[in-house]
PDB file of C-alpha atoms in Angstrom:
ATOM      1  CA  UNK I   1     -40.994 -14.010  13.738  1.00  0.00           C
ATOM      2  CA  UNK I   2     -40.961 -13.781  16.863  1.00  0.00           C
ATOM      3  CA  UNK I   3     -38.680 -11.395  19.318  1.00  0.00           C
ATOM      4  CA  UNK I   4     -36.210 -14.487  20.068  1.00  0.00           C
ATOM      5  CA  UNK I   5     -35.957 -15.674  16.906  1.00  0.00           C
ATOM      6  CA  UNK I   6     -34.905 -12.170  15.839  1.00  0.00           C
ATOM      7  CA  UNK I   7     -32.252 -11.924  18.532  1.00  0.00           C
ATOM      8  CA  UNK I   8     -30.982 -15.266  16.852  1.00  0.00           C
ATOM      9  CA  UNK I   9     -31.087 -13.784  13.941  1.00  0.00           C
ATOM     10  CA  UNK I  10     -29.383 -10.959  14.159  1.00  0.00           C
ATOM     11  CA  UNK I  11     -26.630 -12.656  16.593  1.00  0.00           C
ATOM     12  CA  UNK I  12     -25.863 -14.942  13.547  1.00  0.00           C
ATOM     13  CA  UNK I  13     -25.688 -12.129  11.225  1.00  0.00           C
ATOM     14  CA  UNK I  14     -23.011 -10.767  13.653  1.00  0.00           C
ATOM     15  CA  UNK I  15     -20.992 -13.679  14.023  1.00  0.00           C
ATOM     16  CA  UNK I  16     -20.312 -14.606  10.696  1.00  0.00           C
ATOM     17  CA  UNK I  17     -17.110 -14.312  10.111  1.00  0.00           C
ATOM     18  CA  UNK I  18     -15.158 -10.802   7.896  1.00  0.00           C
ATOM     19  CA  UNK I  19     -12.553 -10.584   5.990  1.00  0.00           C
ATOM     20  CA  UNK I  20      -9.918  -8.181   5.580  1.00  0.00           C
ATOM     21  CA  UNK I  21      -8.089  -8.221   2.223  1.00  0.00           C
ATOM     22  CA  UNK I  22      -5.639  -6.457   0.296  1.00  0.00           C
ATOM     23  CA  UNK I  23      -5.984  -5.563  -3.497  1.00  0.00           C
ATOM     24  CA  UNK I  24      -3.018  -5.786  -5.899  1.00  0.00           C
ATOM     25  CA  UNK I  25      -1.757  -2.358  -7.206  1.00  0.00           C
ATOM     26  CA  UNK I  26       0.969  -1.483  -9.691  1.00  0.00           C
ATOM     27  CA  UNK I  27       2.489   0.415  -7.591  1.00  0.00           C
ATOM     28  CA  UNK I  28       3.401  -0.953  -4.485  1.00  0.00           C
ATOM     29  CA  UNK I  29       6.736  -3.100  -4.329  1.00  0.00           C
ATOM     30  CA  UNK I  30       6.432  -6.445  -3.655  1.00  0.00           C
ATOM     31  CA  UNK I  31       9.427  -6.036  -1.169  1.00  0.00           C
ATOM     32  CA  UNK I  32       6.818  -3.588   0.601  1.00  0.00           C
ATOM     33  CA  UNK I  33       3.544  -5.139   0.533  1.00  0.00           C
ATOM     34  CA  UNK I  34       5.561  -8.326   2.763  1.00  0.00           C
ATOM     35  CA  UNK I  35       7.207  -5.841   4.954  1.00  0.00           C
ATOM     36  CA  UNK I  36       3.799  -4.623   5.818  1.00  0.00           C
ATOM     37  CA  UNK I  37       2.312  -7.508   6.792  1.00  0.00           C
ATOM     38  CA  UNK I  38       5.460  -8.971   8.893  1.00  0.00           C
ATOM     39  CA  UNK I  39       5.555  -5.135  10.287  1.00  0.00           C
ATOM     40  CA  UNK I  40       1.807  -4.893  10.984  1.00  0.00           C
ATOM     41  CA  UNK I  41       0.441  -8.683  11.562  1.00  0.00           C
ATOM     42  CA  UNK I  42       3.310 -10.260  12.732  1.00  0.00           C
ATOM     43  CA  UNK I  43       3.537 -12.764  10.336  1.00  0.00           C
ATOM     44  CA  UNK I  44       6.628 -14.737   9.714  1.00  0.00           C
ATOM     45  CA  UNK I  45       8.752 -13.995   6.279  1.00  0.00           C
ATOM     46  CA  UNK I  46       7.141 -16.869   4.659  1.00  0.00           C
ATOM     47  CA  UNK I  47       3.900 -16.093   4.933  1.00  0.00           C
ATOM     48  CA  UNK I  48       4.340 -12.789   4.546  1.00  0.00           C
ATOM     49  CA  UNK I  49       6.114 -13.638   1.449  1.00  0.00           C
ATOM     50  CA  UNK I  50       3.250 -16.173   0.339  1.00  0.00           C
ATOM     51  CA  UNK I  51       0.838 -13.391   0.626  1.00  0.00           C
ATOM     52  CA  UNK I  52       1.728 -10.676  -1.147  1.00  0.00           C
ATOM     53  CA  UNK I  53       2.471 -13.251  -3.346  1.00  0.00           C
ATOM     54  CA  UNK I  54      -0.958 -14.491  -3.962  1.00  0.00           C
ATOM     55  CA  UNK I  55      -1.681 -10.145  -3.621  1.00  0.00           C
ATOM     56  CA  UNK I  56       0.460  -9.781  -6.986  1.00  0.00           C
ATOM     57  CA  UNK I  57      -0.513 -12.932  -9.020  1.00  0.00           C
ATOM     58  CA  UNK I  58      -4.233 -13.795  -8.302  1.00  0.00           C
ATOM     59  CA  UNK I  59      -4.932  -9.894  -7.687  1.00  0.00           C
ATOM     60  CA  UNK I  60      -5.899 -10.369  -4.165  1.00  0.00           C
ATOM     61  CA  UNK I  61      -5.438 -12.225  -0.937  1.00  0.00           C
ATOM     62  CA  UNK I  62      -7.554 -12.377   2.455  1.00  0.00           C
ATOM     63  CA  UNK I  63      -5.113 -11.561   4.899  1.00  0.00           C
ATOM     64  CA  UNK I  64      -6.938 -11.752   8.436  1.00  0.00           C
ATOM     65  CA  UNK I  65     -10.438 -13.213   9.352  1.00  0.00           C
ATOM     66  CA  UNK I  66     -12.537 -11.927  12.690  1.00  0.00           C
ATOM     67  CA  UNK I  67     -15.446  -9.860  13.948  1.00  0.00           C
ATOM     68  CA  UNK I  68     -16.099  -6.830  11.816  1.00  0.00           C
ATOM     69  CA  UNK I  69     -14.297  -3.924  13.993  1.00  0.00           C
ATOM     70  CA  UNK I  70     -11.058  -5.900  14.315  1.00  0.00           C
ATOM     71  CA  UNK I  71     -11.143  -5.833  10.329  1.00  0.00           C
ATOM     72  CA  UNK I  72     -11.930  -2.318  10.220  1.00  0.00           C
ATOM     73  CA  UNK I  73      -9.401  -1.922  12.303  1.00  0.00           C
ATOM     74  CA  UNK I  74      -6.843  -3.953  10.060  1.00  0.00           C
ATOM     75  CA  UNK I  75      -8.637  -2.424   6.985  1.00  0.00           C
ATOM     76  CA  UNK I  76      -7.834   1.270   8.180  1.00  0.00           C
ATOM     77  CA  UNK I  77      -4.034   0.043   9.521  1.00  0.00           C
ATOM     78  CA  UNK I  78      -3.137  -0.663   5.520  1.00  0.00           C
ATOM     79  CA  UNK I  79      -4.573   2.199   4.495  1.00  0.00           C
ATOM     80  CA  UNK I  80      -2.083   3.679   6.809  1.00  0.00           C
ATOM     81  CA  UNK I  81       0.289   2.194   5.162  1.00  0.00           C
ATOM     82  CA  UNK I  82      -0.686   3.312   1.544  1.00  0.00           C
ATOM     83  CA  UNK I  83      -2.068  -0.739   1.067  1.00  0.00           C
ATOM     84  CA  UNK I  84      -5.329  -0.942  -0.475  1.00  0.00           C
ATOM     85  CA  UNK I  85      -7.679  -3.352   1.797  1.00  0.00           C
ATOM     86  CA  UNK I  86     -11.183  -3.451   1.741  1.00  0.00           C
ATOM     87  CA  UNK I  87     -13.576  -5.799   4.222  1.00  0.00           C
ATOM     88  CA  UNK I  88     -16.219  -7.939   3.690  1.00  0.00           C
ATOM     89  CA  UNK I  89     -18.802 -10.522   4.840  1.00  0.00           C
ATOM     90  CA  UNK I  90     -17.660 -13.806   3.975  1.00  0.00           C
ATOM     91  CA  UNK I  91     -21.298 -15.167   3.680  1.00  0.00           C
ATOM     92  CA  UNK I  92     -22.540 -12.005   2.108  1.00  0.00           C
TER      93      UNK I  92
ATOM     94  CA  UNK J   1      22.162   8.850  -2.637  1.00  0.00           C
ATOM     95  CA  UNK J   2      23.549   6.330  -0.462  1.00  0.00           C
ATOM     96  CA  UNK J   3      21.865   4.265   2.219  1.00  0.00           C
ATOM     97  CA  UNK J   4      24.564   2.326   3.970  1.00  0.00           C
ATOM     98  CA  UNK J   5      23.381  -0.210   6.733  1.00  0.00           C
ATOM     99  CA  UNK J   6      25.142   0.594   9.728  1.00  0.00           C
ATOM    100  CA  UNK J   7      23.903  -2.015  12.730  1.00  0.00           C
ATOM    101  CA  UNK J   8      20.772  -4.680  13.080  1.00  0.00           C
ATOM    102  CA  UNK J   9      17.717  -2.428  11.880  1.00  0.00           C
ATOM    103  CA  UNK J  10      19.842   0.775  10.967  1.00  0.00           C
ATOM    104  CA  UNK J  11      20.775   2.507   8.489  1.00  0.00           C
ATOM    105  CA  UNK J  12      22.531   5.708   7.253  1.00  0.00           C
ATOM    106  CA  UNK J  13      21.067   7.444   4.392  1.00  0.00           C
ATOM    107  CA  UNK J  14      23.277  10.467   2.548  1.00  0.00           C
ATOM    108  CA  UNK J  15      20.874  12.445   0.192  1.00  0.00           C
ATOM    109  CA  UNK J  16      22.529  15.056  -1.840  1.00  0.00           C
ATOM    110  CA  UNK J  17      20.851  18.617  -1.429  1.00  0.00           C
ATOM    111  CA  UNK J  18      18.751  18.398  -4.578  1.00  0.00           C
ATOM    112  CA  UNK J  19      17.063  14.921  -3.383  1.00  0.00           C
ATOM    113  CA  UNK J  20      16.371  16.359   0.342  1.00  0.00           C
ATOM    114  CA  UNK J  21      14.968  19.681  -1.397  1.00  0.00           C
ATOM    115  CA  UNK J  22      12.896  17.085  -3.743  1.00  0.00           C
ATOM    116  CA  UNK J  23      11.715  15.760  -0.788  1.00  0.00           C
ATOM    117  CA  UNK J  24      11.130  18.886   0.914  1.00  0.00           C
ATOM    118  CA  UNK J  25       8.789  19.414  -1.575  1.00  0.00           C
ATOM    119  CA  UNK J  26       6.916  16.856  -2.687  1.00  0.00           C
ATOM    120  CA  UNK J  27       6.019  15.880   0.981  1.00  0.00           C
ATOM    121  CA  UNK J  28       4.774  19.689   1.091  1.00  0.00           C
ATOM    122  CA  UNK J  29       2.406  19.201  -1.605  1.00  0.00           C
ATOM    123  CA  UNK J  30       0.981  15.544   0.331  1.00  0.00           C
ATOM    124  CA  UNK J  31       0.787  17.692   2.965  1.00  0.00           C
ATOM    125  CA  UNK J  32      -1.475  20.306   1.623  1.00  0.00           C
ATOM    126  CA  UNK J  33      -3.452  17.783  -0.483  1.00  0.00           C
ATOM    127  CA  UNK J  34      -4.311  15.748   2.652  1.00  0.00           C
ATOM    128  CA  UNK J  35      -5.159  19.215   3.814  1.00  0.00           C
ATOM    129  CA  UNK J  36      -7.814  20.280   1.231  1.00  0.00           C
ATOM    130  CA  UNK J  37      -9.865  17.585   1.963  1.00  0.00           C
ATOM    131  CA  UNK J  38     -12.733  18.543   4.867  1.00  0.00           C
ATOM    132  CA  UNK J  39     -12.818  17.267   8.405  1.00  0.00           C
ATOM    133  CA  UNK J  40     -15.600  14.456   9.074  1.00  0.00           C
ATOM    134  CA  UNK J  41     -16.053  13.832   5.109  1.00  0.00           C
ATOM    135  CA  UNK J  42     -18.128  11.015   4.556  1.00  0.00           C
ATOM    136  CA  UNK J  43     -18.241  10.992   0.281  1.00  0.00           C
ATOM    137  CA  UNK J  44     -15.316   9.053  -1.645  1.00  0.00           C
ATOM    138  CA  UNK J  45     -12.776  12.261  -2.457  1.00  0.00           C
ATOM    139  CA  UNK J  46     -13.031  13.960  -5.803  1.00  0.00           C
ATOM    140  CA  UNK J  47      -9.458  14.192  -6.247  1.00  0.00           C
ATOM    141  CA  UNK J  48      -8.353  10.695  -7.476  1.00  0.00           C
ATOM    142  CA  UNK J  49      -4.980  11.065  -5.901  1.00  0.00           C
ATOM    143  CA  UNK J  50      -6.509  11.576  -2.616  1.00  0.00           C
ATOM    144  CA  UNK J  51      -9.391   9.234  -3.074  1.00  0.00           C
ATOM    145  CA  UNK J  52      -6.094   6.346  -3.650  1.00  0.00           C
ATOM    146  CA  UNK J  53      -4.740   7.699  -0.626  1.00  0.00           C
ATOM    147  CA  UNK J  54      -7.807   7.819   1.764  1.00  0.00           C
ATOM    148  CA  UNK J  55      -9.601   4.956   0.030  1.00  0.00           C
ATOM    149  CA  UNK J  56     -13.134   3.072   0.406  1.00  0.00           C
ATOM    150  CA  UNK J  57     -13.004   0.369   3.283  1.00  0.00           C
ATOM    151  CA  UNK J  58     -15.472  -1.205   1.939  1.00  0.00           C
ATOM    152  CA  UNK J  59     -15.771  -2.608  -2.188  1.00  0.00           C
ATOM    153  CA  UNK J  60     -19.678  -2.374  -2.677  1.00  0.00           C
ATOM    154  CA  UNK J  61     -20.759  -0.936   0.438  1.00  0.00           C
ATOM    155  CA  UNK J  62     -21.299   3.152  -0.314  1.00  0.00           C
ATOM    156  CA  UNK J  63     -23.175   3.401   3.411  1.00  0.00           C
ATOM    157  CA  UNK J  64     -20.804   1.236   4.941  1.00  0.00           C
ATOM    158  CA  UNK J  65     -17.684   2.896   3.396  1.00  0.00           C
ATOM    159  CA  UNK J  66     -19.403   6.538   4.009  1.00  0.00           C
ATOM    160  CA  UNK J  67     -20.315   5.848   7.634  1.00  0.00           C
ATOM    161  CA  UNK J  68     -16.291   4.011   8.334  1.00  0.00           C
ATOM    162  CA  UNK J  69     -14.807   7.242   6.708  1.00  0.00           C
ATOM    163  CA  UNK J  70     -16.818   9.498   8.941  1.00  0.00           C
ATOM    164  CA  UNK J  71     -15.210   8.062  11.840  1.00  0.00           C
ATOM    165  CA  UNK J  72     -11.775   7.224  10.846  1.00  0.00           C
ATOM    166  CA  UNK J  73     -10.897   9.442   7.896  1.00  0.00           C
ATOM    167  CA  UNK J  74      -9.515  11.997   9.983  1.00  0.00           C
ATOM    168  CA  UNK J  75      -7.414   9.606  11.676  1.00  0.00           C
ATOM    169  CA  UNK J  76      -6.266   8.460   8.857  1.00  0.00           C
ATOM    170  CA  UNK J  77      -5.299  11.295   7.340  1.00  0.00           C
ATOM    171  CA  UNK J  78      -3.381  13.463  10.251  1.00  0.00           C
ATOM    172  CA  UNK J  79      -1.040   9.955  10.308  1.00  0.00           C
ATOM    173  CA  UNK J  80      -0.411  10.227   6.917  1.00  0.00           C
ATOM    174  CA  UNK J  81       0.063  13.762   7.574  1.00  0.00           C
ATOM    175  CA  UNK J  82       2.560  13.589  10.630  1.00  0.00           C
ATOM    176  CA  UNK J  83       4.307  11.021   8.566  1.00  0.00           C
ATOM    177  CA  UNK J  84       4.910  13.163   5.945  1.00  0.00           C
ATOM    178  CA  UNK J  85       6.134  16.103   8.549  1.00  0.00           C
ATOM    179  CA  UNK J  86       8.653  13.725  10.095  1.00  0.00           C
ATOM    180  CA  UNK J  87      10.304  13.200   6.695  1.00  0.00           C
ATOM    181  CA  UNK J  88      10.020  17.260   5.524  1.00  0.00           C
ATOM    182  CA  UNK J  89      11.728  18.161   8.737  1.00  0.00           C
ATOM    183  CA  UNK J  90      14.528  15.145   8.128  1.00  0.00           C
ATOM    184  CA  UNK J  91      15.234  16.455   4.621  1.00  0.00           C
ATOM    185  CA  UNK J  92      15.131  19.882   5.718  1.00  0.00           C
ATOM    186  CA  UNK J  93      18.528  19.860   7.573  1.00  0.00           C
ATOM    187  CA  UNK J  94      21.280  18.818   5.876  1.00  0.00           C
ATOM    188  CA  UNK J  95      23.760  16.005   7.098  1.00  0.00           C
ATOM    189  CA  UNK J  96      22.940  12.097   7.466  1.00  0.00           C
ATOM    190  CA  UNK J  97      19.682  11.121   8.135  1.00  0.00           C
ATOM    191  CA  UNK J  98      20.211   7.690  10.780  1.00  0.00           C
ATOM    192  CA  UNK J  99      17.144   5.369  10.781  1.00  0.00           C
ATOM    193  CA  UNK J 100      16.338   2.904  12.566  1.00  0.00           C
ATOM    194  CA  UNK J 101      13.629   0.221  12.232  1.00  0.00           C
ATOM    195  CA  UNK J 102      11.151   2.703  14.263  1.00  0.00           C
ATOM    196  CA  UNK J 103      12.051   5.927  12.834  1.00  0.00           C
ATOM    197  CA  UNK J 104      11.861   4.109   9.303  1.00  0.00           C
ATOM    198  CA  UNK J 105       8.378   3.596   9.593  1.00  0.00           C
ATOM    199  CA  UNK J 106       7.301   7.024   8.705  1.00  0.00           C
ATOM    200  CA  UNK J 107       9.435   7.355   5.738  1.00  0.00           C
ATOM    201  CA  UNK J 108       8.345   3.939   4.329  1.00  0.00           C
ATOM    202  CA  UNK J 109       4.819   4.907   4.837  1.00  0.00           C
ATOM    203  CA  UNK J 110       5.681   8.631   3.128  1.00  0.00           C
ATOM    204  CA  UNK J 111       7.322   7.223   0.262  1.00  0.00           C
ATOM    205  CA  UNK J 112       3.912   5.045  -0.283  1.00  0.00           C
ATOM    206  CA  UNK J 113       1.814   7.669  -0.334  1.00  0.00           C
ATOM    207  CA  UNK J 114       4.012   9.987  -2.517  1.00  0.00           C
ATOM    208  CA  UNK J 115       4.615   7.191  -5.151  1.00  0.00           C
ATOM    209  CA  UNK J 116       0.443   6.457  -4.833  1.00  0.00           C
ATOM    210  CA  UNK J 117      -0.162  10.096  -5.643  1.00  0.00           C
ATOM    211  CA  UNK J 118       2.246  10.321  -8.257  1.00  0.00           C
ATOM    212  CA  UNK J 119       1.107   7.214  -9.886  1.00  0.00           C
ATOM    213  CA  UNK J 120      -2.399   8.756  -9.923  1.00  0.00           C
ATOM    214  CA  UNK J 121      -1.167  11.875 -11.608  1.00  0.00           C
ATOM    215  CA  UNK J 122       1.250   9.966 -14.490  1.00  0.00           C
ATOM    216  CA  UNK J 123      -2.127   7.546 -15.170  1.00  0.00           C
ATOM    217  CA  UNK J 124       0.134   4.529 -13.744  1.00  0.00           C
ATOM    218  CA  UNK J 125      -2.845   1.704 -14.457  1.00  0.00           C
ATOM    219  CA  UNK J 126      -1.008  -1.897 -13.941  1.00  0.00           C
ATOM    220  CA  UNK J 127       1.845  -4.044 -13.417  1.00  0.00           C
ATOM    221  CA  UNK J 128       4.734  -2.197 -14.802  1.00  0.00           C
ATOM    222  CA  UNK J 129       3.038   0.326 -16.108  1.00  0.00           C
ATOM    223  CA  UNK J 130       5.223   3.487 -16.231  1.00  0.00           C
ATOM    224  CA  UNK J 131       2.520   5.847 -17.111  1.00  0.00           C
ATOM    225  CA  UNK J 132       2.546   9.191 -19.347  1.00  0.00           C
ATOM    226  CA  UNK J 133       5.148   8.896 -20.972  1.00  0.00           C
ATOM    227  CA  UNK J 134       5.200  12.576 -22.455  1.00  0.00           C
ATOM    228  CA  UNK J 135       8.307  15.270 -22.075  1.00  0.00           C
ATOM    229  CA  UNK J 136       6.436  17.051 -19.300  1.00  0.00           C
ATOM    230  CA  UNK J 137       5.636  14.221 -17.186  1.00  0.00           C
ATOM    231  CA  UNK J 138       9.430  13.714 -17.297  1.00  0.00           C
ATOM    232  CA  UNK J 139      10.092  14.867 -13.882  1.00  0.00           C
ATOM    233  CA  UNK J 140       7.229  13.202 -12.198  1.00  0.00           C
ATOM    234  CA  UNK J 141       8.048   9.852 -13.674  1.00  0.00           C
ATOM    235  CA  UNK J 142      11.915  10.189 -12.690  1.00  0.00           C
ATOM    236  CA  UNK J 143      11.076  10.795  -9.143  1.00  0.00           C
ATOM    237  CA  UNK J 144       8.124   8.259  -9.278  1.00  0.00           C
ATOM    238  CA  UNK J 145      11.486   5.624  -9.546  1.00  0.00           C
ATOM    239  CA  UNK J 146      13.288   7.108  -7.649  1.00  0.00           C
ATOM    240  CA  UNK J 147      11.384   7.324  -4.962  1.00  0.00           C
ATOM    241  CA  UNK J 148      11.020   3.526  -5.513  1.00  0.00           C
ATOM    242  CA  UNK J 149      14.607   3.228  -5.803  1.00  0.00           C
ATOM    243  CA  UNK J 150      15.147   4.604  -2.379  1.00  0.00           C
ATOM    244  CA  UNK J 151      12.469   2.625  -0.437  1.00  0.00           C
ATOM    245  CA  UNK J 152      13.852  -0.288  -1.621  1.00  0.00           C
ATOM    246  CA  UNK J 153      17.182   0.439  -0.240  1.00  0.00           C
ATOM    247  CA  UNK J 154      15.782   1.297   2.910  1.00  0.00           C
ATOM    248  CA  UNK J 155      14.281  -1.998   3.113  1.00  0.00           C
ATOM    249  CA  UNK J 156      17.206  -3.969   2.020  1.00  0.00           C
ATOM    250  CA  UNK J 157      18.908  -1.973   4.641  1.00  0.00           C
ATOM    251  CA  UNK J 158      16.614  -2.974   7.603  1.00  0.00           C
TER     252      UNK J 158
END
């Protein structure tokens, strides 16, 4: 490979796109989990409401997409608030 | 304990001197758990109440969740810390406690953690679990709801 190709590479690797997502927990209340994200992202009551919705029933929900420090950014945010988010690679 | 709304995004809350001493309290002991654990730590705590409070960023990633904590850990953990000092000092002197939707924040975050690191300690495991249910763990489990009970006010209140 040569040096190019591994610049392409690697900016590909970069791009792709991470997630930041929050885990269900028994103990956070559900009338919590959608004050965080209307507190913290912004996000209107109904989708707020929609995703700590999908949080409690399907045991997760992706909550933002982006480059990797804005989700470790996010990621570190609901930790703050006692939410437990993890991030990933979407392709990985 | 009464939390009365008293405007837009305020609210009064009356605690009786038992629940602020309570409070005194069990924010202490956050306080000094946060404490124990060791500036620039990069390993997943050994203490499972701190390791749900300070948690992995990342799910199957030990590098990439050792080298995040090393640099925001600390961070992390003096906010939780500061948090928990703003609602000590509150309880700590007696008469109405006024919040608004800023100086909420830290007592809505407080209440999190305390509730996380009770959970840990009554084995709270899912959904509407109420853990240990044994004589001793009495206590813990009452304020574990209560606790509950009184962030949920404060967010109906807001």
């Amino acid at each position: 490979m040569t040096q190019d190709e591994t610049d392409v590479h690697l900016r590909t690797a970069r791009d792709l796109p991470w997630r930041t997502i929050v885990w269900n927990d028994p103990v956070n209340l559900m009338s919590y989990v959608t004050y965080v994200f209307r507190e913290y992202f912004g996000f209107s009551k109904s989708k707020a409401k929609k995703l700590m919705l999908q949080v409690h029933n399907e045991g997760k929900a992706i909550v933002a997409t982006g480059n990797r420090e804005e989700m470790e950014r996010h990621v570190q945010a609901m930790h703050g608030y006692g939410l437990w988010a993890t991030l990933d690679n979407a392709d990985a | 304990m009464r939390v009365a709304r008293t405007a837009h995004e305020r609210l009064t809350l009356d605690l009786s001197a038992g629940e602020r001493s309570v409070l005194e309290s069990l924010t202490g002991e956050l306080i000094a758990l946060l404490q124990s654990r060791g500036v620039a730590s990069t390993g997943l705590p050994r203490d499972p109440a701190l390791e749900r409070l300070l948690p992995n960023a990342y799910r199957d990633d030990d590098e990439a969740s050792a080298e995040f904590r090393r640099f925001t850990e600390d961070e992390l953990s003096a906010a939780k810390i500061e948090d928990a000092t703003a609602v000590q000092a509150a309880a700590a002197h007696p008469g109405d406690i006024v919040l608004d939707g800023r100086s909420a924040k830290p007592w809505l975050r407080s209440i999190t953690d305390l509730r996380l690191a009770l959970a840990v300690r009554l084995g709270v495991r899912e959904d509407g679990d109420e853990g240990d249910g044994s004589a001793e763990a009495e206590p813990a489990r009452q304020m574990y709801s209560w606790l509950g009970y009184l962030q949920e006010l404060i967010l109906d209140a807001l």
